[in-house]
Tab-separated table of C-alpha atoms and ligand atoms in Angstrom:
chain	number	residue	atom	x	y	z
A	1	UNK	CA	3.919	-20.014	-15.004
A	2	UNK	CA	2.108	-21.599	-11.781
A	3	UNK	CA	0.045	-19.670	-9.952
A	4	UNK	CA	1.352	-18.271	-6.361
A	5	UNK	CA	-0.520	-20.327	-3.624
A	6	UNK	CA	-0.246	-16.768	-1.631
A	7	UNK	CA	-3.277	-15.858	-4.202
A	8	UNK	CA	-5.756	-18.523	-3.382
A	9	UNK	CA	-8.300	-18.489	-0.764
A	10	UNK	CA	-8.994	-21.048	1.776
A	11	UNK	CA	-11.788	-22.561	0.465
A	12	UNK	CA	-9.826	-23.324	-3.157
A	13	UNK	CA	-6.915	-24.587	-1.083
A	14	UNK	CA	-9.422	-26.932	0.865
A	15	UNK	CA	-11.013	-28.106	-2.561
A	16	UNK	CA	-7.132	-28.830	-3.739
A	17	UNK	CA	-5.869	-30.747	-0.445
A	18	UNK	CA	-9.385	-33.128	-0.448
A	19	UNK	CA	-8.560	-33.609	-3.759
A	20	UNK	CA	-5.517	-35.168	-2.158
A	21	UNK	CA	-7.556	-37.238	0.355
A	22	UNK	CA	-5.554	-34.880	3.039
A	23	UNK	CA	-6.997	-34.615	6.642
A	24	UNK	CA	-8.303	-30.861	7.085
A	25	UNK	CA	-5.358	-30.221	9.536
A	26	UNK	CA	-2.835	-30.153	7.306
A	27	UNK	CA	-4.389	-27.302	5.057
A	28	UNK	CA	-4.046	-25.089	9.132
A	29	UNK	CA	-0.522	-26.052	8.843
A	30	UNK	CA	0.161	-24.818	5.747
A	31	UNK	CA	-1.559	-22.064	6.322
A	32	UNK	CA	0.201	-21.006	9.128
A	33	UNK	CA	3.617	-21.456	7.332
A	34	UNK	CA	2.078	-18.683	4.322
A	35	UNK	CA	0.526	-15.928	7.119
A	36	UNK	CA	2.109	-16.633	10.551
A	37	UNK	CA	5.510	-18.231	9.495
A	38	UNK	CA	5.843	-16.054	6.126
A	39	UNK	CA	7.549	-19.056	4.677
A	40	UNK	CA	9.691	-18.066	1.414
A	41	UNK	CA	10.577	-21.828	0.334
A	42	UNK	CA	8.509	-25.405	0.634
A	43	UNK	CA	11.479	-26.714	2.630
A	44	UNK	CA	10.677	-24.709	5.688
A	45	UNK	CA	7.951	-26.606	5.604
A	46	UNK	CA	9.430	-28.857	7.985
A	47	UNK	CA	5.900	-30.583	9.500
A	48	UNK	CA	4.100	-31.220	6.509
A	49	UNK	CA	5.423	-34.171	4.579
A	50	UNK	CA	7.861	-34.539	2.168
A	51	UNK	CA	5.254	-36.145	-0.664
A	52	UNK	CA	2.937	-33.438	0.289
A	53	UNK	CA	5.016	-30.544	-0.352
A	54	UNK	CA	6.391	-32.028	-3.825
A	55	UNK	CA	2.754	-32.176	-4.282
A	56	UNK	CA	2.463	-28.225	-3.499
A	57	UNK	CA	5.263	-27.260	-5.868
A	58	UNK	CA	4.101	-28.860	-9.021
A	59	UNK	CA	0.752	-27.242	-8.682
A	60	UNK	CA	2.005	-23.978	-7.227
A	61	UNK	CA	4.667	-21.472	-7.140
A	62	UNK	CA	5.987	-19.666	-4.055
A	63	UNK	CA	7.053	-16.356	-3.976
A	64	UNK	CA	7.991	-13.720	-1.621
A	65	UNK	CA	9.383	-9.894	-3.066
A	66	UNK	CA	13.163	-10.120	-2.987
A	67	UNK	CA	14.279	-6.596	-1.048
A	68	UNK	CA	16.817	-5.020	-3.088
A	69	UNK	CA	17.395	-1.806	-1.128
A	70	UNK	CA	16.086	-0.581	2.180
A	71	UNK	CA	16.508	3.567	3.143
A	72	UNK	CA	16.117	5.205	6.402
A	73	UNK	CA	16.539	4.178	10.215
A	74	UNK	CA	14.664	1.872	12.415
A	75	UNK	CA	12.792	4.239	14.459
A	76	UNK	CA	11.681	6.592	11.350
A	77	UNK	CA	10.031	6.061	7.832
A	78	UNK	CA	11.675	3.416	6.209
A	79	UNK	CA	11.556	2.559	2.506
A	80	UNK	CA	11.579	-0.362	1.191
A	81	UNK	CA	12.497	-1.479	-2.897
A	82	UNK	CA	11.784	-5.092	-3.729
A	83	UNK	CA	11.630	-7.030	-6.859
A	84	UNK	CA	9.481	-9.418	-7.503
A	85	UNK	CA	9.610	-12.657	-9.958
A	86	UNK	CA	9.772	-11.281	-13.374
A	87	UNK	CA	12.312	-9.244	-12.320
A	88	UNK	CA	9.885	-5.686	-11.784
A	89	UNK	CA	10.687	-3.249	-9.314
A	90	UNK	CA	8.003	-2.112	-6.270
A	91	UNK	CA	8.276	-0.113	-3.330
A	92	UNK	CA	6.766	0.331	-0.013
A	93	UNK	CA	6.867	2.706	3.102
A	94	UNK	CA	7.272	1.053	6.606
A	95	UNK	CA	6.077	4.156	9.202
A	96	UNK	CA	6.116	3.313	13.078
A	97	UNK	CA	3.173	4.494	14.712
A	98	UNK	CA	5.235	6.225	17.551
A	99	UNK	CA	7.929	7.561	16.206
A	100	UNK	CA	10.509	6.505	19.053
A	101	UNK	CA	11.501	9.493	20.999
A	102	UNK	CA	14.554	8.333	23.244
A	103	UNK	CA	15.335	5.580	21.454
A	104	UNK	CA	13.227	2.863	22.045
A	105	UNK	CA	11.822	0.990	19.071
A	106	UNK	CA	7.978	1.026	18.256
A	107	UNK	CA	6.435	-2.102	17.376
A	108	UNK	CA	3.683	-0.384	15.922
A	109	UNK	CA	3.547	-0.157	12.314
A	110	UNK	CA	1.172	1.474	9.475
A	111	UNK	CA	3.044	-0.655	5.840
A	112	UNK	CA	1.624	1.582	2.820
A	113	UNK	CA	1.440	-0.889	0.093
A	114	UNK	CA	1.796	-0.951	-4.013
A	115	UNK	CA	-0.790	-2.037	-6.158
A	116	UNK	CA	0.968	-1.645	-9.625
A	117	UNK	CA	4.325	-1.029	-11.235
A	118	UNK	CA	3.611	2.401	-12.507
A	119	UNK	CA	0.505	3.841	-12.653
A	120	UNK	CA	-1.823	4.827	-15.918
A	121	UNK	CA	-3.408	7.801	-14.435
A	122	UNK	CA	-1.346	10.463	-14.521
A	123	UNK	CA	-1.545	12.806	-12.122
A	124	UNK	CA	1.434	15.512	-13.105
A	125	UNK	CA	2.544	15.932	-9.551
A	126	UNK	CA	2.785	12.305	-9.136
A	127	UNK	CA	6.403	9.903	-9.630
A	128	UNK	CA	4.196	6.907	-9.980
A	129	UNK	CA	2.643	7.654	-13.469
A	130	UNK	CA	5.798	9.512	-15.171
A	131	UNK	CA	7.003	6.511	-16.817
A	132	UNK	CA	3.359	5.247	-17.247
A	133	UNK	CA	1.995	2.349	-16.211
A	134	UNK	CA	3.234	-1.556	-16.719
A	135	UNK	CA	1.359	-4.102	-14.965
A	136	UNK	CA	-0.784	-4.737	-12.453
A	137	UNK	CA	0.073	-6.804	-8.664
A	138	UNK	CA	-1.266	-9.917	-8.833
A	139	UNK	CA	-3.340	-10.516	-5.026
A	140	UNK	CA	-0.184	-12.253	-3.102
A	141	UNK	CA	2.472	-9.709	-4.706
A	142	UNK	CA	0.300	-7.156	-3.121
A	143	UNK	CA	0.024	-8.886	0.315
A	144	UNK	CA	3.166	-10.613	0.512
A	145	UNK	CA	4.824	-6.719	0.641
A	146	UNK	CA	3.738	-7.011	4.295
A	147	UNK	CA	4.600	-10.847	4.578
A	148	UNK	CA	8.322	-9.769	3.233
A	149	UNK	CA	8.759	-6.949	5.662
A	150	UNK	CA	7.853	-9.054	8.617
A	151	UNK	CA	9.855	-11.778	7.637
A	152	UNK	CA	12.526	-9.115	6.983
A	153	UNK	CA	12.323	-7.648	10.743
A	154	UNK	CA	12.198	-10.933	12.394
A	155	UNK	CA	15.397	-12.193	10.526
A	156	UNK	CA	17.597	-9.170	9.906
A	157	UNK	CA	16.222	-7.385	13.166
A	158	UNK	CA	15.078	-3.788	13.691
A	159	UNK	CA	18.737	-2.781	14.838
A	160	UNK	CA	19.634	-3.420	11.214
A	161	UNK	CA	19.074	-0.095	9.736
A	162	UNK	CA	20.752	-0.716	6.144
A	163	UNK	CA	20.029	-4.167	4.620
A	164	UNK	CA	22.269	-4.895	1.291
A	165	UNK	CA	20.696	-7.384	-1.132
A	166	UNK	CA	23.437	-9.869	-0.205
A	167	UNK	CA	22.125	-10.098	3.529
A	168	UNK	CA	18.689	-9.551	2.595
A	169	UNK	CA	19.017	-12.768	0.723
A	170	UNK	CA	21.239	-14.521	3.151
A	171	UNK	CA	19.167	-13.880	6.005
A	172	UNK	CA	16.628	-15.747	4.088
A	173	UNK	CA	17.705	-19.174	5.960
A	174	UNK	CA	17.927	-18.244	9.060
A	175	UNK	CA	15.203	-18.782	11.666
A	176	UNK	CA	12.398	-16.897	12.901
A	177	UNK	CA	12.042	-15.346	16.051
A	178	UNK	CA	8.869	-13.799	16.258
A	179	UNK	CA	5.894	-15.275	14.830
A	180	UNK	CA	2.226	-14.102	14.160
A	181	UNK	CA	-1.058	-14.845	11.879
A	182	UNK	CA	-3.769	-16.990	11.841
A	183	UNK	CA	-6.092	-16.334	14.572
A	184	UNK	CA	-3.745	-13.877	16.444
A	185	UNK	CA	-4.635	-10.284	16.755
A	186	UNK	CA	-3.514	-7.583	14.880
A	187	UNK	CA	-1.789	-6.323	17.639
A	188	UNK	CA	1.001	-8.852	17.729
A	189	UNK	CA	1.653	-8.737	13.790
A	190	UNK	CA	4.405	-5.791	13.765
A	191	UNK	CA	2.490	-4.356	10.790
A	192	UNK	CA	-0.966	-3.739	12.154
A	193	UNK	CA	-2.241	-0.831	9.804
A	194	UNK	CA	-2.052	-1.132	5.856
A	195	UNK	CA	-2.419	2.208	3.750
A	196	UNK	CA	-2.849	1.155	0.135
A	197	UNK	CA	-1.317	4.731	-0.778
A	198	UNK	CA	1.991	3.467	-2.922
A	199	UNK	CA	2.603	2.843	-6.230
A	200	UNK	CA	-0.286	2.705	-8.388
A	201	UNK	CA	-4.076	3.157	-8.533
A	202	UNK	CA	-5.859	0.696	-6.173
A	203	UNK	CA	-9.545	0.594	-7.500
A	204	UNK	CA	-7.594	0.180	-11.168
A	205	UNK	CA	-7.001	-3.623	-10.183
A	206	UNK	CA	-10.237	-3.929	-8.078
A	207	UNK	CA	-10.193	-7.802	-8.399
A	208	UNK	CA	-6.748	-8.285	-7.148
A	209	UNK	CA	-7.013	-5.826	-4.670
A	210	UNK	CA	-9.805	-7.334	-3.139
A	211	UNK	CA	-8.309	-10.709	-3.001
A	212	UNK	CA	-5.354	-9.483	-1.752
A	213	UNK	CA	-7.121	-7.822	0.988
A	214	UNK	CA	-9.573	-10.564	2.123
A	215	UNK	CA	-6.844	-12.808	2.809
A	216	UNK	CA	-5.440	-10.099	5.294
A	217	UNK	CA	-8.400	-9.816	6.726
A	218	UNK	CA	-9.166	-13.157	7.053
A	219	UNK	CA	-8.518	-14.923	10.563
A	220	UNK	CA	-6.640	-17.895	8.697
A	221	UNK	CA	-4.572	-15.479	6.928
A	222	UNK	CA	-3.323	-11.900	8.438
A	223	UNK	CA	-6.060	-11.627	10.975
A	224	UNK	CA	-5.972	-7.456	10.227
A	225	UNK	CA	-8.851	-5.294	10.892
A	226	UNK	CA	-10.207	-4.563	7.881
A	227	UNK	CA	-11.195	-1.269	10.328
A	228	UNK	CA	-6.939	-0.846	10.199
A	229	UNK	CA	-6.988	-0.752	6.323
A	230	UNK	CA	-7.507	2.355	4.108
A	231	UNK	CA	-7.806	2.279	0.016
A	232	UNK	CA	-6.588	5.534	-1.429
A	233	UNK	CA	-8.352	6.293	-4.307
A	234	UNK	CA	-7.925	9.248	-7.055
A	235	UNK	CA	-11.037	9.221	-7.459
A	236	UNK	CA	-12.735	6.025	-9.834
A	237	UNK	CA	-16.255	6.703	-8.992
A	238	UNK	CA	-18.119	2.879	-10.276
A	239	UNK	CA	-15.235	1.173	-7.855
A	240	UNK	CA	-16.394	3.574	-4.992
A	241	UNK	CA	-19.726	2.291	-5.129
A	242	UNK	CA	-18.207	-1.350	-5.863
A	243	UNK	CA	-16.656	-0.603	-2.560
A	244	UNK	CA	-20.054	0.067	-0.330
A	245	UNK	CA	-21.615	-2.713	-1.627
A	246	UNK	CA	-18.427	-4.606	-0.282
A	247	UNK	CA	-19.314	-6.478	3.207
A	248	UNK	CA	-16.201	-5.616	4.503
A	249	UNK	CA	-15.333	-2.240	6.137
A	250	UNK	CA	-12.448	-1.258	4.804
A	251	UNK	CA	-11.703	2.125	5.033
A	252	UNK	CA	-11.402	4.944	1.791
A	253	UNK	CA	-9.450	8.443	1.482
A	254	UNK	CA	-10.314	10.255	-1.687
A	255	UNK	CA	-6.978	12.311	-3.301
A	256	UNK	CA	-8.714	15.443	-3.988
A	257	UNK	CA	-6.082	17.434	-4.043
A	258	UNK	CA	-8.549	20.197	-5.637
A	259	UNK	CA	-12.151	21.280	-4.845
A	260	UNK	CA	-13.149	22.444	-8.236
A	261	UNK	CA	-13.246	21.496	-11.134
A	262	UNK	CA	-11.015	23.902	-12.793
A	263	UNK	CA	-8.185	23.184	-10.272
A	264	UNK	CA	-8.474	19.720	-10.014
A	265	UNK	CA	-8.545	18.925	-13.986
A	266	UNK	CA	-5.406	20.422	-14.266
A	267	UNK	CA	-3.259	18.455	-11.971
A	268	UNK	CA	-5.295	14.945	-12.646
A	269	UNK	CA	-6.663	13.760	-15.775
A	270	UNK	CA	-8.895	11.577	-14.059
A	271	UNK	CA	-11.721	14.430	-13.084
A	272	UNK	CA	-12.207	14.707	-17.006
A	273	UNK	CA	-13.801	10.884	-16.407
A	274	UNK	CA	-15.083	11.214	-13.436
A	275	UNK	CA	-15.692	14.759	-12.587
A	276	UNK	CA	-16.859	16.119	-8.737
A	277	UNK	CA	-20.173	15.764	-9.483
A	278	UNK	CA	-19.668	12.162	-10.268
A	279	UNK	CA	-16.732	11.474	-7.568
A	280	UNK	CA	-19.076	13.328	-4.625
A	281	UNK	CA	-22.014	11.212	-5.409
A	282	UNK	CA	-19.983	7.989	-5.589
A	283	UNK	CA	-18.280	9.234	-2.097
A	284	UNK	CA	-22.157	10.216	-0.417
A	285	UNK	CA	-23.016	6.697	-1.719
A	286	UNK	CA	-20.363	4.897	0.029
A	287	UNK	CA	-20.899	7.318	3.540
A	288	UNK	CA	-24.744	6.554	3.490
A	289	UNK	CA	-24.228	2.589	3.182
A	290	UNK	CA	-20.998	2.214	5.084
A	291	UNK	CA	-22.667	4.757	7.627
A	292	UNK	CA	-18.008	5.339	7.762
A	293	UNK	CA	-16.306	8.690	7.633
A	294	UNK	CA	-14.273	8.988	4.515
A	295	UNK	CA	-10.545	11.107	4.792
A	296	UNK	CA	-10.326	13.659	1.708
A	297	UNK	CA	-6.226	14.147	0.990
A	298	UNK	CA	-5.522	17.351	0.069
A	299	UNK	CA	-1.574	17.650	-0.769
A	300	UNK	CA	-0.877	21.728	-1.078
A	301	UNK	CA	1.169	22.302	-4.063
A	302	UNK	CA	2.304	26.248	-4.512
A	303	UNK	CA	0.482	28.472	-6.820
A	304	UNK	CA	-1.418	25.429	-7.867
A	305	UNK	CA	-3.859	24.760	-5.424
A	306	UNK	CA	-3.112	26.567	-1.522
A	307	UNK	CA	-5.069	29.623	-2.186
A	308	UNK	CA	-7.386	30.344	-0.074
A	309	UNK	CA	-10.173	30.897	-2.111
A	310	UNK	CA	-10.141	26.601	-3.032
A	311	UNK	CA	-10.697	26.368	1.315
A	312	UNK	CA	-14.399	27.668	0.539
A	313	UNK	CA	-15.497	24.970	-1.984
A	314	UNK	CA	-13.202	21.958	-0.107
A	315	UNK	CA	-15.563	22.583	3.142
A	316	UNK	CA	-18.579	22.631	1.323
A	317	UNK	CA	-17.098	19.222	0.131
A	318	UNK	CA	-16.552	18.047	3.469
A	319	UNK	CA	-18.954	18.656	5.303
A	320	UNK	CA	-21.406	17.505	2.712
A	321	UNK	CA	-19.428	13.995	2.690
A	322	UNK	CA	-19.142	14.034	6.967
A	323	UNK	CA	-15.053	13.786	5.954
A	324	UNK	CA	-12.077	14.798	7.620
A	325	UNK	CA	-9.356	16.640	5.817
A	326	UNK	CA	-5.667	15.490	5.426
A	327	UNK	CA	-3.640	18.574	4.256
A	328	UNK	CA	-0.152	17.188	3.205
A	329	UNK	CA	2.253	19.863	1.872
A	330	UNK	CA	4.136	18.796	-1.217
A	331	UNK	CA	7.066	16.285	-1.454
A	332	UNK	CA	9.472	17.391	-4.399
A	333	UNK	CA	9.868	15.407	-7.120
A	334	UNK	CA	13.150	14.794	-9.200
A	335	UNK	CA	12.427	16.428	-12.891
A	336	UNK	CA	8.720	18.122	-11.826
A	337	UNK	CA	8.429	21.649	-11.591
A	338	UNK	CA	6.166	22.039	-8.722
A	339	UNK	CA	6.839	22.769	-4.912
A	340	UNK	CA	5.246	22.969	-1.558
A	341	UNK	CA	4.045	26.120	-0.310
A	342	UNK	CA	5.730	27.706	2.787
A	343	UNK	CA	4.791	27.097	6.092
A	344	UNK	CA	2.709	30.101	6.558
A	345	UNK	CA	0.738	29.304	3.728
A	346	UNK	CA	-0.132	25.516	4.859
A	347	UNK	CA	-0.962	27.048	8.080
A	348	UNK	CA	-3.510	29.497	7.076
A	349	UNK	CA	-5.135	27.249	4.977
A	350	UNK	CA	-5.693	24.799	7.834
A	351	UNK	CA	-6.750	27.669	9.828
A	352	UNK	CA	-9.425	28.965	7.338
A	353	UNK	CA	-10.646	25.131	6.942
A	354	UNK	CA	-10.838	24.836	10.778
A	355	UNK	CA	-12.912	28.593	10.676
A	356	UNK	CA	-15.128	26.634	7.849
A	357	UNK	CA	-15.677	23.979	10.868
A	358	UNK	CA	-13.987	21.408	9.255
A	359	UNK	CA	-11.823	18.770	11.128
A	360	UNK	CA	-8.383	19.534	9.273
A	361	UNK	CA	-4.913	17.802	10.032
A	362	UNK	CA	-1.692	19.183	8.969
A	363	UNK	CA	0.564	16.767	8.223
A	364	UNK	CA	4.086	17.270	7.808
A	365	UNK	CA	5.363	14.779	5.457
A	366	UNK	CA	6.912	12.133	7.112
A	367	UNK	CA	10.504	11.029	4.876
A	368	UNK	CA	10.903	13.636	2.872
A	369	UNK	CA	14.486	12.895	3.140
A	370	UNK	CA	14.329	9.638	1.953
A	371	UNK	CA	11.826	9.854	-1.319
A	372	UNK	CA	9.221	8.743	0.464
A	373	UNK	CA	6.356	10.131	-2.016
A	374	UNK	CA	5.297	7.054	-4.030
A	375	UNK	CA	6.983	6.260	-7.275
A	376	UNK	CA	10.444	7.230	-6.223
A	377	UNK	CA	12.754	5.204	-5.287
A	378	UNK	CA	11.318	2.387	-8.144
A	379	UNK	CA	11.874	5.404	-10.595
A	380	UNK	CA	15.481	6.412	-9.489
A	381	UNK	CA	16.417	2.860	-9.212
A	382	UNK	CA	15.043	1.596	-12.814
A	383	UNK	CA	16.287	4.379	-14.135
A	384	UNK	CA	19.961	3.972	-12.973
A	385	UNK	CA	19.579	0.214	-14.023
A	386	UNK	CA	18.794	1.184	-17.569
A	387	UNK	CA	21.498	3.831	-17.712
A	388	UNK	CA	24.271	1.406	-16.414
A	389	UNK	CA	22.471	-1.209	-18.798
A	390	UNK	CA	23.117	1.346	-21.851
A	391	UNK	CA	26.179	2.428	-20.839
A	392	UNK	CA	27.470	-1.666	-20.486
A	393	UNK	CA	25.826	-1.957	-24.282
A	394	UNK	CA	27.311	1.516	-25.413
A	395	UNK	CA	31.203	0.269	-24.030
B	1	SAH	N1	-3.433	6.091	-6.771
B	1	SAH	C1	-3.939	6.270	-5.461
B	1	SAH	C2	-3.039	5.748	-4.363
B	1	SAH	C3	-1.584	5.981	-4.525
B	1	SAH	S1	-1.032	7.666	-4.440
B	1	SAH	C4	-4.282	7.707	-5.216
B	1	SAH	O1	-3.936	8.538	-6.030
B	1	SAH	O2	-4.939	7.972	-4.212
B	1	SAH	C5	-1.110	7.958	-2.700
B	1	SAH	C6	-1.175	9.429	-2.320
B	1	SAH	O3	0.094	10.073	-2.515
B	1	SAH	C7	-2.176	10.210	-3.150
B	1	SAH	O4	-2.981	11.012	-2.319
B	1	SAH	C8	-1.276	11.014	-4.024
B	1	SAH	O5	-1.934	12.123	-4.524
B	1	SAH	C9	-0.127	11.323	-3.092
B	1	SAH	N2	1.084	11.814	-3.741
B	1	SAH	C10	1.572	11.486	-4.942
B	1	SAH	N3	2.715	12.166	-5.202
B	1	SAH	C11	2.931	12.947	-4.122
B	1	SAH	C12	3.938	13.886	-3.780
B	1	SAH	N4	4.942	14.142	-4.606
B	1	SAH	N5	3.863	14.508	-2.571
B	1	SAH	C13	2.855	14.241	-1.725
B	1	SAH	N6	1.883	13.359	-1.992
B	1	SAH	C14	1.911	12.729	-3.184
B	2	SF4	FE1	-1.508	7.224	-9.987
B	2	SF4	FE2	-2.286	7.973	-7.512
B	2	SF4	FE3	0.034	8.880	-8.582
B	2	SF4	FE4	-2.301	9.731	-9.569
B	2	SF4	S1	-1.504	10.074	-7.469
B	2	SF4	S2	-0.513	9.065	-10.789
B	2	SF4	S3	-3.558	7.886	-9.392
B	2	SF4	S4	-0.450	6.768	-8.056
């Protein structure tokens, strides 16, 4: 297989086009069609020339995710389902900043991105890891989620709430009618946050990840803030401190989701690795050379981890790290036993936090309705694939 031009960086691309004896204005131009135009073919290539882009595709493949289903409305959470070249599933969660309120559309959006199909770690409240983990996202299947959603809204439109795969792959040739990228801000891309909070664990394919996100970053690519993009980690304390001693300021939440030891082993494997001790110096590491607030996620599961003797421990945690809190009750998950506590519960525990003098947010979980806790959808969907696939083998 070729590799995706969407995962080199500039300065290979240059070293490939003077190869080529091709002025440097042609490599802008092509850039512009990956980043600004999100081109999905070499034909839309319409200004560089012919020879050139034969030249492109025998060195390079070019590949956007294919959306396969989309759930919710315009002016809520959306979720998207794509599949990508071999044929895997991924998912990721479209969020407008302002949730419109009478109507009118936000152009604002936070994207919260995939990383892997599956995930190896485990965590036993988690749909990601229940089927385990199966590869990881090479850089431009990680940043062409965001590519594919804006090509998606500038085609289909953001009055087209439910995209089939039919249109989703017939509105691949029609033209674009917004366009952003190189050099513009982040303001005018309609995705101008990225959360890397979907499927899979981020620091797990560090490399990638990195790649993925320099190219975003970078003015001849997405032109994002690396200020407007947050890692979400469960906690893999050497890629923490890889992290710091990263020049760019990317942001970093921690999933505690427990402030002991004893709570936290149970619900994720990963603190028998990497246990507080290790994970808070890693963290104190990062806050000392970044001189940035880190977010500690705290989902509230009942009976597992909202009592109130855990608030105690998790301020001691935060203030010793400068963080903020996240508290984010539960979302249910199809075949898990666990549940989110009631609201009285999730209320007092913010309270006690804020008593602690801890800057605490409550957040109710935004698409609940529409399996918006990572892992879902890709799970329900590959699982009714494989059923329908047995029961076409079994008939
Ligand atoms: N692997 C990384 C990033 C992906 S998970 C990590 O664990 O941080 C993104 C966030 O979703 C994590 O904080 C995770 O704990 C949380 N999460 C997973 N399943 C959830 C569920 N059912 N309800 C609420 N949050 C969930
Ligand atoms: Fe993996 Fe994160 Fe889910 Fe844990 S919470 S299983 S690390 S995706």
């Amino acid at each position: 297989m070729l590799p995706d031009i969407r995962s080199q960086n500039r300065d290979t691309l240059a070293a490939q086009f003077a190869s080529w004896n091709q002025p440097a204005y042609r490599l802008d131009q092509l850039l512009r069609w990956l980043y600004a135009r999100r081109a999905a073919s070499w034909d839309e290539m319409s200004n560089l020339p012919k020879a050139l882009r034969a030249q492109l595709a025998a060195v390079y493949s070019l590949n956007l995710p294919q959306l396969v289903t989309k759930q919710g409305s315009h002016d809520t959470t959306q979720k998207f389902l794509w599949r990508l070249a071999d044929g895997t599933l991924i998912e990721s969660v479209l969020i407008p900043a302002n949730p419109a309120l009478y109507g009118e559309a936000s152009d604002r959006h936070t994207l919260c991105i995939s990383t892997q199909v599956g995930c190896a770690y485990g965590c036993r409240f988690c749909a990601s890891g229940l089927d385990g983990f199966k590869r990881n996202l090479a850089p431009h299947e990680i940043s062409g989620q965001i590519l594919a959603i804006e090509r998606w809204a500038a085609t289909a439109g953001p009055e087209s709430r439910v995209q089939s795969p039919k249109s989703a792959a017939s509105s691949e040739s029609r033209p674009e009618t917004r366009d952003a990228g190189p050099g513009t801000p982040a303001a005018e891309r309609m995705v101008n946050n990225i959360v890397v909070m979907g499927m899979g664990e981020p620091m797990a394919n560090y490399d990638n990840l990195m790649t993925a996100l320099r190219t975003l970053n970078a003015p001849w690519g997405g032109g994002i803030g690396a200020r407007r993009i947050t890692i979400s980690t469960s906690g893999l304390a050497p890629r923490i401190r890889d992290l710091a001693n990263d020049p760019l300021q990317f942001r970093l939440a921690i999933s505690l989701h427990g402030a002991t030891d004893e709570v936290r082993e149970k619900i994720m494997p990963v603190n028998r690795k990497y246990p507080l001790r290790d994970l808070t110096a890693a963290c104190e590491y990062y806050v000392t050379h970044k001189g940035k607030m880190i977010t500690l996620e705290y989902i509230l599961i009942a009976g597992v981890n909202d009592s109130l003797a855990q608030t105690r421990p998790l301020a001691d945690l935060a203030h010793r790290l400068h963080a903020k809190v996240n508290l984010i009750p539960y979302n249910t998950v199809e075949g898990l036993p666990w549940s989110r506590p009631d609201d009285e519960t999730c209320e007092a525990f913010a309270s006690a936090l804020e008593h602690e003098g801890v800057t605490a947010t409550l957040r109710r979980e935004k698409g609940h309705d529409i399996d918006a806790a990572c892992g879902q959808l890709r799970l329900k969907t590959e699982r009714a694939e494989t059923n329908s696939e047995d029961a076409k083998t079994q008939s």
